[in-house]
Amino acid sequence: MKAIGYQVPGSLDRQEALVDITLDKPSPEGQDLLVKIQAVSVNPVDYKMRQAMPAPDGGWNILGFDASGVVEAVGADVKNFKIGDEVYYAGSMVRPGTNSEFQLVDERIVAKKPTSLSHAEAAAMPLTTITAWEALFDRLDVTRPTIQGGNLILIIGGAGGVGSIAIQLLRALTDLTVITTVSRPETKAWVEELGAHYVIDHSKPMAPQIEALGLGAPGFVFSTNHSQHHLADIAELIAPQGRFSLTDEVEAFASQPFVMKSVSVHFELMFTRSFFGTPDIDVQHQLLSKVAELIDAGKVRSTLTEVAGNINADNLKKVHAQLETGKARGKIVLEGF
């Protein structure tokens, strides 16, 4: 089967950074599905792994998490899917990725593709959907109001993949007032189209902008990127006894402002359940299924913004480069081998 991989981690300017290769087609066992990949989207985690994670000796690292495709074969213990089902999912960090013609994936993190979406539109959704859902409903528990600002949430980085779906989930499933941040006119228009009530500029101090809105301090803050740069601002603007969730790593930081306000801090990584095989791993199947229903009901839309060609090394390099600028809007997809 065709695939795109690398052996030595590093920068994108090397010819061997991503290479078209041929591998043996795998066979499913247990609860695995063998999926014929139709479309993939690219996420920041892809280029971060390409920059730092070496391949096994003599082997290849196959990146990619988001995918939409068709079930080609099933393991003996599969219960929820059959051959021919169209599915979408976000994969696992401990298995070869979606940048290949066929992939094995545990059925417990897979859902049937929204019938109203094309494979390209569906491939844009899973990783960011799971991340946003887990951060909002599992970590921040936004359906349980905070003491102050319990009807108000700030999403930092609203125009990216995670922010784009988080805004929509909040509008579809809660009554919270959504404030989000951007730094460019085109991304401001994008988040307003997705349903943000208010938009501020994260390239400037955010606390004064929040105060100027006259809504009070938000009880919830969800930071989707560059959290390290915004920590002091977040500590200043969040309501006492608020809840703060972030999706990226931060270095040691001054915790005292958060301690003074008794702010709870929640890290979110959507790969935790699949990486550790947690007892609730099938929650990801369930939530992707719920979001598929929301999409088919017209309450949530795909965050696809660009189809950048077929799935091959050259096109994948271009998308990695685009994501590395930190200025991508929505999700970029590659479709077909």
GROMACS .gro file of C-alpha atoms in nm:
model
  337
    1MET     CA    1   0.000   0.000   0.000
    2LYS     CA    2   0.105   0.361  -0.053
    3ALA     CA    3   0.208   0.566   0.250
    4ILE     CA    4   0.401   0.878   0.348
    5GLY     CA    5   0.661   0.851   0.621
    6TYR     CA    6   0.998   0.957   0.756
    7GLN     CA    7   1.286   0.799   0.947
    8VAL     CA    8   1.487   1.090   1.089
    9PRO     CA    9   1.302   1.374   1.265
   10GLY     CA   10   1.383   1.733   1.186
   11SER     CA   11   1.298   2.037   0.981
   12LEU     CA   12   1.080   2.039   0.672
   13ASP     CA   13   1.350   2.174   0.438
   14ARG     CA   14   1.508   1.827   0.397
   15GLN     CA   15   1.411   1.600   0.107
   16GLU     CA   16   1.374   1.309   0.350
   17ALA     CA   17   1.145   1.502   0.586
   18LEU     CA   18   0.845   1.323   0.432
   19VAL     CA   19   0.877   1.051   0.169
   20ASP     CA   20   0.640   0.848  -0.049
   21ILE     CA   21   0.687   0.480   0.042
   22THR     CA   22   0.525   0.139  -0.006
   23LEU     CA   23   0.432  -0.083   0.289
   24ASP     CA   24   0.250  -0.413   0.341
   25LYS     CA   25  -0.125  -0.389   0.384
   26PRO     CA   26  -0.217  -0.476   0.746
   27SER     CA   27  -0.487  -0.720   0.860
   28PRO     CA   28  -0.739  -0.650   1.139
   29GLU     CA   29  -0.770  -0.857   1.458
   30GLY     CA   30  -0.980  -0.821   1.771
   31GLN     CA   31  -1.168  -0.490   1.778
   32ASP     CA   32  -0.974  -0.340   1.488
   33LEU     CA   33  -1.118  -0.205   1.166
   34LEU     CA   34  -0.914  -0.195   0.847
   35VAL     CA   35  -1.009   0.135   0.687
   36LYS     CA   36  -0.942   0.237   0.329
   37ILE     CA   37  -0.849   0.603   0.367
   38GLN     CA   38  -1.038   0.850   0.148
   39ALA     CA   39  -0.930   1.182   0.304
   40VAL     CA   40  -0.710   1.310   0.587
   41SER     CA   41  -0.663   1.641   0.757
   42VAL     CA   42  -0.340   1.768   0.911
   43ASN     CA   43  -0.298   1.895   1.266
   44PRO     CA   44  -0.020   2.076   1.453
   45VAL     CA   45   0.060   1.752   1.638
   46ASP     CA   46   0.168   1.605   1.301
   47TYR     CA   47   0.449   1.853   1.241
   48LYS     CA   48   0.550   1.853   1.609
   49MET     CA   49   0.597   1.475   1.595
   50ARG     CA   50   0.781   1.503   1.261
   51GLN     CA   51   1.021   1.752   1.417
   52ALA     CA   52   1.104   1.546   1.726
   53MET     CA   53   1.003   1.178   1.719
   54PRO     CA   54   1.250   0.930   1.566
   55ALA     CA   55   1.134   0.622   1.379
   56PRO     CA   56   1.210   0.271   1.506
   57ASP     CA   57   1.541   0.128   1.383
   58GLY     CA   58   1.509   0.049   1.014
   59GLY     CA   59   1.143   0.144   1.014
   60TRP     CA   60   0.920   0.437   0.925
   61ASN     CA   61   0.701   0.674   1.119
   62ILE     CA   62   0.364   0.721   0.951
   63LEU     CA   63   0.198   1.039   1.074
   64GLY     CA   64  -0.162   1.152   1.058
   65PHE     CA   65  -0.463   1.122   1.287
   66ASP     CA   66  -0.777   1.261   1.125
   67ALA     CA   67  -0.933   1.042   0.860
   68SER     CA   68  -1.251   0.959   0.677
   69GLY     CA   69  -1.278   0.635   0.488
   70VAL     CA   70  -1.454   0.305   0.423
   71VAL     CA   71  -1.431  -0.012   0.632
   72GLU     CA   72  -1.244  -0.271   0.424
   73ALA     CA   73  -1.229  -0.554   0.679
   74VAL     CA   74  -1.308  -0.612   1.049
   75GLY     CA   75  -1.153  -0.803   1.337
   76ALA     CA   76  -1.332  -1.097   1.498
   77ASP     CA   77  -1.451  -0.895   1.799
   78VAL     CA   78  -1.589  -0.589   1.616
   79LYS     CA   79  -1.948  -0.511   1.717
   80ASN     CA   80  -2.042  -0.169   1.581
   81PHE     CA   81  -1.925  -0.173   1.219
   82LYS     CA   82  -1.937  -0.383   0.904
   83ILE     CA   83  -1.753  -0.389   0.574
   84GLY     CA   84  -1.859  -0.096   0.358
   85ASP     CA   85  -1.942   0.143   0.644
   86GLU     CA   86  -1.821   0.500   0.595
   87VAL     CA   87  -1.640   0.615   0.909
   88TYR     CA   88  -1.445   0.904   1.058
   89TYR     CA   89  -1.202   0.910   1.350
   90ALA     CA   90  -0.882   1.059   1.496
   91GLY     CA   91  -0.658   0.756   1.548
   92SER     CA   92  -0.400   0.689   1.819
   93MET     CA   93  -0.046   0.802   1.899
   94VAL     CA   94   0.070   0.444   1.955
   95ARG     CA   95  -0.018   0.310   1.607
   96PRO     CA   96   0.081   0.399   1.249
   97GLY     CA   97  -0.108   0.705   1.127
   98THR     CA   98  -0.359   0.794   0.860
   99ASN     CA   99  -0.109   0.899   0.591
  100SER     CA  100  -0.146   0.561   0.420
  101GLU     CA  101  -0.391   0.388   0.188
  102PHE     CA  102  -0.510   0.154   0.464
  103GLN     CA  103  -0.502   0.183   0.842
  104LEU     CA  104  -0.593  -0.028   1.144
  105VAL     CA  105  -0.797   0.153   1.409
  106ASP     CA  106  -0.978   0.043   1.724
  107GLU     CA  107  -1.355   0.056   1.667
  108ARG     CA  108  -1.403   0.219   2.010
  109ILE     CA  109  -1.261   0.549   1.884
  110VAL     CA  110  -1.444   0.542   1.549
  111ALA     CA  111  -1.791   0.663   1.446
  112LYS     CA  112  -1.997   0.644   1.130
  113LYS     CA  113  -1.932   0.942   0.906
  114PRO     CA  114  -2.199   1.213   0.897
  115THR     CA  115  -2.409   1.125   0.594
  116SER     CA  116  -2.440   1.489   0.489
  117LEU     CA  117  -2.062   1.540   0.459
  118SER     CA  118  -1.817   1.436   0.192
  119HIS     CA  119  -1.510   1.242   0.302
  120ALA     CA  120  -1.303   1.562   0.278
  121GLU     CA  121  -1.549   1.755   0.495
  122ALA     CA  122  -1.566   1.472   0.749
  123ALA     CA  123  -1.187   1.429   0.769
  124ALA     CA  124  -1.155   1.785   0.896
  125MET     CA  125  -1.353   1.709   1.210
  126PRO     CA  126  -1.252   1.423   1.444
  127LEU     CA  127  -0.937   1.531   1.631
  128THR     CA  128  -1.053   1.885   1.692
  129THR     CA  129  -1.405   1.770   1.777
  130ILE     CA  130  -1.283   1.524   2.037
  131THR     CA  131  -1.041   1.781   2.181
  132ALA     CA  132  -1.306   2.050   2.204
  133TRP     CA  133  -1.573   1.818   2.343
  134GLU     CA  134  -1.345   1.671   2.610
  135ALA     CA  135  -1.212   2.013   2.713
  136LEU     CA  136  -1.558   2.170   2.732
  137PHE     CA  137  -1.769   1.892   2.876
  138ASP     CA  138  -1.522   1.660   3.056
  139ARG     CA  139  -1.256   1.902   3.183
  140LEU     CA  140  -1.430   2.241   3.220
  141ASP     CA  141  -1.770   2.083   3.280
  142VAL     CA  142  -1.935   2.387   3.125
  143THR     CA  143  -2.287   2.261   3.194
  144ARG     CA  144  -2.214   2.313   3.565
  145PRO     CA  145  -2.191   2.693   3.613
  146THR     CA  146  -1.908   2.849   3.809
  147ILE     CA  147  -1.987   3.075   4.106
  148GLN     CA  148  -1.907   3.387   3.902
  149GLY     CA  149  -1.915   3.420   3.526
  150GLY     CA  150  -2.084   3.083   3.489
  151ASN     CA  151  -2.263   3.194   3.173
  152LEU     CA  152  -1.949   3.329   3.006
  153ILE     CA  153  -1.661   3.151   2.832
  154LEU     CA  154  -1.348   3.282   2.663
  155ILE     CA  155  -1.192   3.070   2.386
  156ILE     CA  156  -0.837   3.175   2.304
  157GLY     CA  157  -0.753   3.097   1.940
  158GLY     CA  158  -1.105   3.067   1.805
  159ALA     CA  159  -1.016   3.049   1.435
  160GLY     CA  160  -0.803   2.735   1.455
  161GLY     CA  161  -0.936   2.383   1.418
  162VAL     CA  162  -1.020   2.330   1.786
  163GLY     CA  163  -1.161   2.679   1.839
  164SER     CA  164  -1.373   2.653   1.525
  165ILE     CA  165  -1.558   2.346   1.651
  166ALA     CA  166  -1.563   2.458   2.017
  167ILE     CA  167  -1.760   2.769   1.923
  168GLN     CA  168  -2.015   2.559   1.738
  169LEU     CA  169  -2.052   2.299   2.013
  170LEU     CA  170  -2.112   2.571   2.269
  171ARG     CA  171  -2.376   2.737   2.053
  172ALA     CA  172  -2.547   2.406   1.973
  173LEU     CA  173  -2.543   2.251   2.320
  174THR     CA  174  -2.528   2.534   2.577
  175ASP     CA  175  -2.660   2.882   2.647
  176LEU     CA  176  -2.317   3.024   2.730
  177THR     CA  177  -2.207   3.358   2.589
  178VAL     CA  178  -1.900   3.289   2.377
  179ILE     CA  179  -1.610   3.533   2.359
  180THR     CA  180  -1.324   3.427   2.135
  181THR     CA  181  -0.991   3.570   2.023
  182VAL     CA  182  -0.830   3.622   1.683
  183SER     CA  183  -0.564   3.858   1.546
  184ARG     CA  184  -0.664   3.916   1.181
  185PRO     CA  185  -0.972   4.055   1.001
  186GLU     CA  186  -1.028   3.735   0.802
  187THR     CA  187  -1.025   3.519   1.113
  188LYS     CA  188  -1.259   3.760   1.290
  189ALA     CA  189  -1.512   3.715   1.010
  190TRP     CA  190  -1.468   3.336   1.032
  191VAL     CA  191  -1.542   3.306   1.406
  192GLU     CA  192  -1.838   3.541   1.378
  193GLU     CA  193  -1.975   3.320   1.102
  194LEU     CA  194  -1.936   3.018   1.332
  195GLY     CA  195  -2.136   3.187   1.607
  196ALA     CA  196  -1.904   3.374   1.844
  197HIS     CA  197  -2.094   3.646   2.031
  198TYR     CA  198  -1.790   3.869   2.090
  199VAL     CA  199  -1.440   3.877   1.941
  200ILE     CA  200  -1.124   4.028   2.091
  201ASP     CA  201  -0.760   4.046   1.977
  202HIS     CA  202  -0.516   3.808   2.148
  203SER     CA  203  -0.216   3.997   2.008
  204LYS     CA  204  -0.300   4.268   2.262
  205PRO     CA  205  -0.360   4.245   2.639
  206MET     CA  206  -0.689   4.059   2.677
  207ALA     CA  207  -0.793   4.154   3.031
  208PRO     CA  208  -0.868   4.520   2.941
  209GLN     CA  209  -1.065   4.406   2.634
  210ILE     CA  210  -1.272   4.167   2.846
  211GLU     CA  211  -1.340   4.443   3.098
  212ALA     CA  212  -1.444   4.681   2.820
  213LEU     CA  213  -1.716   4.439   2.707
  214GLY     CA  214  -1.900   4.503   3.031
  215LEU     CA  215  -2.001   4.139   3.073
  216GLY     CA  216  -1.799   4.065   3.384
  217ALA     CA  217  -1.519   3.812   3.425
  218PRO     CA  218  -1.562   3.478   3.244
  219GLY     CA  219  -1.595   3.173   3.465
  220PHE     CA  220  -1.451   2.951   3.191
  221VAL     CA  221  -1.137   2.998   2.981
  222PHE     CA  222  -1.033   2.751   2.711
  223SER     CA  223  -0.691   2.814   2.553
  224THR     CA  224  -0.628   2.625   2.228
  225ASN     CA  225  -0.274   2.747   2.148
  226HIS     CA  226   0.017   2.962   2.267
  227SER     CA  227  -0.106   2.930   2.625
  228GLN     CA  228   0.239   3.005   2.765
  229HIS     CA  229   0.220   3.360   2.628
  230HIS     CA  230  -0.124   3.425   2.773
  231LEU     CA  231  -0.096   3.284   3.127
  232ALA     CA  232  -0.061   3.616   3.309
  233ASP     CA  233  -0.348   3.763   3.110
  234ILE     CA  234  -0.569   3.463   3.180
  235ALA     CA  235  -0.496   3.477   3.554
  236GLU     CA  236  -0.597   3.843   3.553
  237LEU     CA  237  -0.919   3.813   3.353
  238ILE     CA  238  -1.071   3.485   3.480
  239ALA     CA  239  -1.333   3.497   3.755
  240PRO     CA  240  -1.246   3.377   4.106
  241GLN     CA  241  -1.318   3.003   4.137
  242GLY     CA  242  -1.319   2.977   3.759
  243ARG     CA  243  -1.203   2.685   3.546
  244PHE     CA  244  -0.921   2.700   3.292
  245SER     CA  245  -0.840   2.432   3.033
  246LEU     CA  246  -0.552   2.428   2.784
  247THR     CA  247  -0.448   2.195   2.505
  248ASP     CA  248  -0.077   2.272   2.483
  249GLU     CA  249   0.217   2.228   2.716
  250VAL     CA  250   0.347   2.514   2.929
  251GLU     CA  251   0.674   2.557   3.112
  252ALA     CA  252   0.685   2.623   3.483
  253PHE     CA  253   0.469   2.929   3.547
  254ALA     CA  254   0.372   3.155   3.833
  255SER     CA  255   0.082   2.971   3.993
  256GLN     CA  256   0.018   3.228   4.266
  257PRO     CA  257  -0.239   3.434   4.071
  258PHE     CA  258  -0.435   3.116   3.993
  259VAL     CA  259  -0.403   2.995   4.352
  260MET     CA  260  -0.533   3.326   4.488
  261LYS     CA  261  -0.846   3.287   4.277
  262SER     CA  262  -0.880   2.911   4.345
  263VAL     CA  263  -0.884   2.854   3.969
  264SER     CA  264  -0.885   2.489   3.864
  265VAL     CA  265  -0.648   2.409   3.576
  266HIS     CA  266  -0.728   2.123   3.337
  267PHE     CA  267  -0.496   1.986   3.069
  268GLU     CA  268  -0.663   1.825   2.768
  269LEU     CA  269  -0.507   1.570   2.533
  270MET     CA  270  -0.751   1.376   2.321
  271PHE     CA  271  -0.504   1.088   2.285
  272THR     CA  272  -0.507   1.003   2.658
  273ARG     CA  273  -0.793   0.754   2.634
  274SER     CA  274  -0.646   0.564   2.339
  275PHE     CA  275  -0.285   0.587   2.462
  276PHE     CA  276  -0.362   0.434   2.802
  277GLY     CA  277  -0.656   0.220   2.692
  278THR     CA  278  -0.871   0.372   2.964
  279PRO     CA  279  -1.196   0.197   3.064
  280ASP     CA  280  -1.395   0.481   2.908
  281ILE     CA  281  -1.217   0.472   2.572
  282ASP     CA  282  -1.547   0.422   2.387
  283VAL     CA  283  -1.655   0.771   2.495
  284GLN     CA  284  -1.482   0.890   2.179
  285HIS     CA  285  -1.702   0.664   1.965
  286GLN     CA  286  -2.006   0.802   2.146
  287LEU     CA  287  -1.920   1.170   2.119
  288LEU     CA  288  -1.822   1.147   1.752
  289SER     CA  289  -2.156   0.976   1.690
  290LYS     CA  290  -2.340   1.258   1.870
  291VAL     CA  291  -2.156   1.521   1.668
  292ALA     CA  292  -2.239   1.335   1.346
  293GLU     CA  293  -2.606   1.369   1.444
  294LEU     CA  294  -2.559   1.743   1.510
  295ILE     CA  295  -2.393   1.784   1.171
  296ASP     CA  296  -2.666   1.595   0.986
  297ALA     CA  297  -2.925   1.806   1.171
  298GLY     CA  298  -2.758   2.124   1.044
  299LYS     CA  299  -2.652   2.241   1.392
  300VAL     CA  300  -2.276   2.203   1.336
  301ARG     CA  301  -2.082   2.249   1.012
  302SER     CA  302  -1.751   2.113   0.889
  303THR     CA  303  -1.450   2.331   0.965
  304LEU     CA  304  -1.286   2.241   0.632
  305THR     CA  305  -1.138   2.549   0.469
  306GLU     CA  306  -0.912   2.401   0.200
  307VAL     CA  307  -0.857   2.078   0.006
  308ALA     CA  308  -0.487   2.088  -0.082
  309GLY     CA  309  -0.468   1.805  -0.334
  310ASN     CA  310  -0.403   1.432  -0.319
  311ILE     CA  311  -0.239   1.252  -0.027
  312ASN     CA  312   0.132   1.245  -0.114
  313ALA     CA  313   0.462   1.363   0.033
  314ASP     CA  314   0.486   1.686  -0.167
  315ASN     CA  315   0.137   1.805  -0.074
  316LEU     CA  316   0.181   1.695   0.285
  317LYS     CA  317   0.499   1.903   0.312
  318LYS     CA  318   0.311   2.209   0.186
  319VAL     CA  319   0.039   2.167   0.447
  320HIS     CA  320   0.293   2.111   0.726
  321ALA     CA  321   0.466   2.433   0.622
  322GLN     CA  322   0.138   2.621   0.623
  323LEU     CA  323   0.049   2.497   0.972
  324GLU     CA  324   0.394   2.582   1.105
  325THR     CA  325   0.321   2.951   1.036
  326GLY     CA  326   0.052   2.938   1.306
  327LYS     CA  327  -0.187   3.129   1.082
  328ALA     CA  328  -0.408   2.853   0.946
  329ARG     CA  329  -0.786   2.904   0.954
  330GLY     CA  330  -1.008   2.603   1.010
  331LYS     CA  331  -0.878   2.272   0.872
  332ILE     CA  332  -0.674   2.175   0.564
  333VAL     CA  333  -0.749   1.838   0.403
  334LEU     CA  334  -0.582   1.607   0.150
  335GLU     CA  335  -0.805   1.371  -0.045
  336GLY     CA  336  -0.732   1.046  -0.231
  337PHE     CA  337  -0.408   0.868  -0.324
   0.00000   0.00000   0.00000
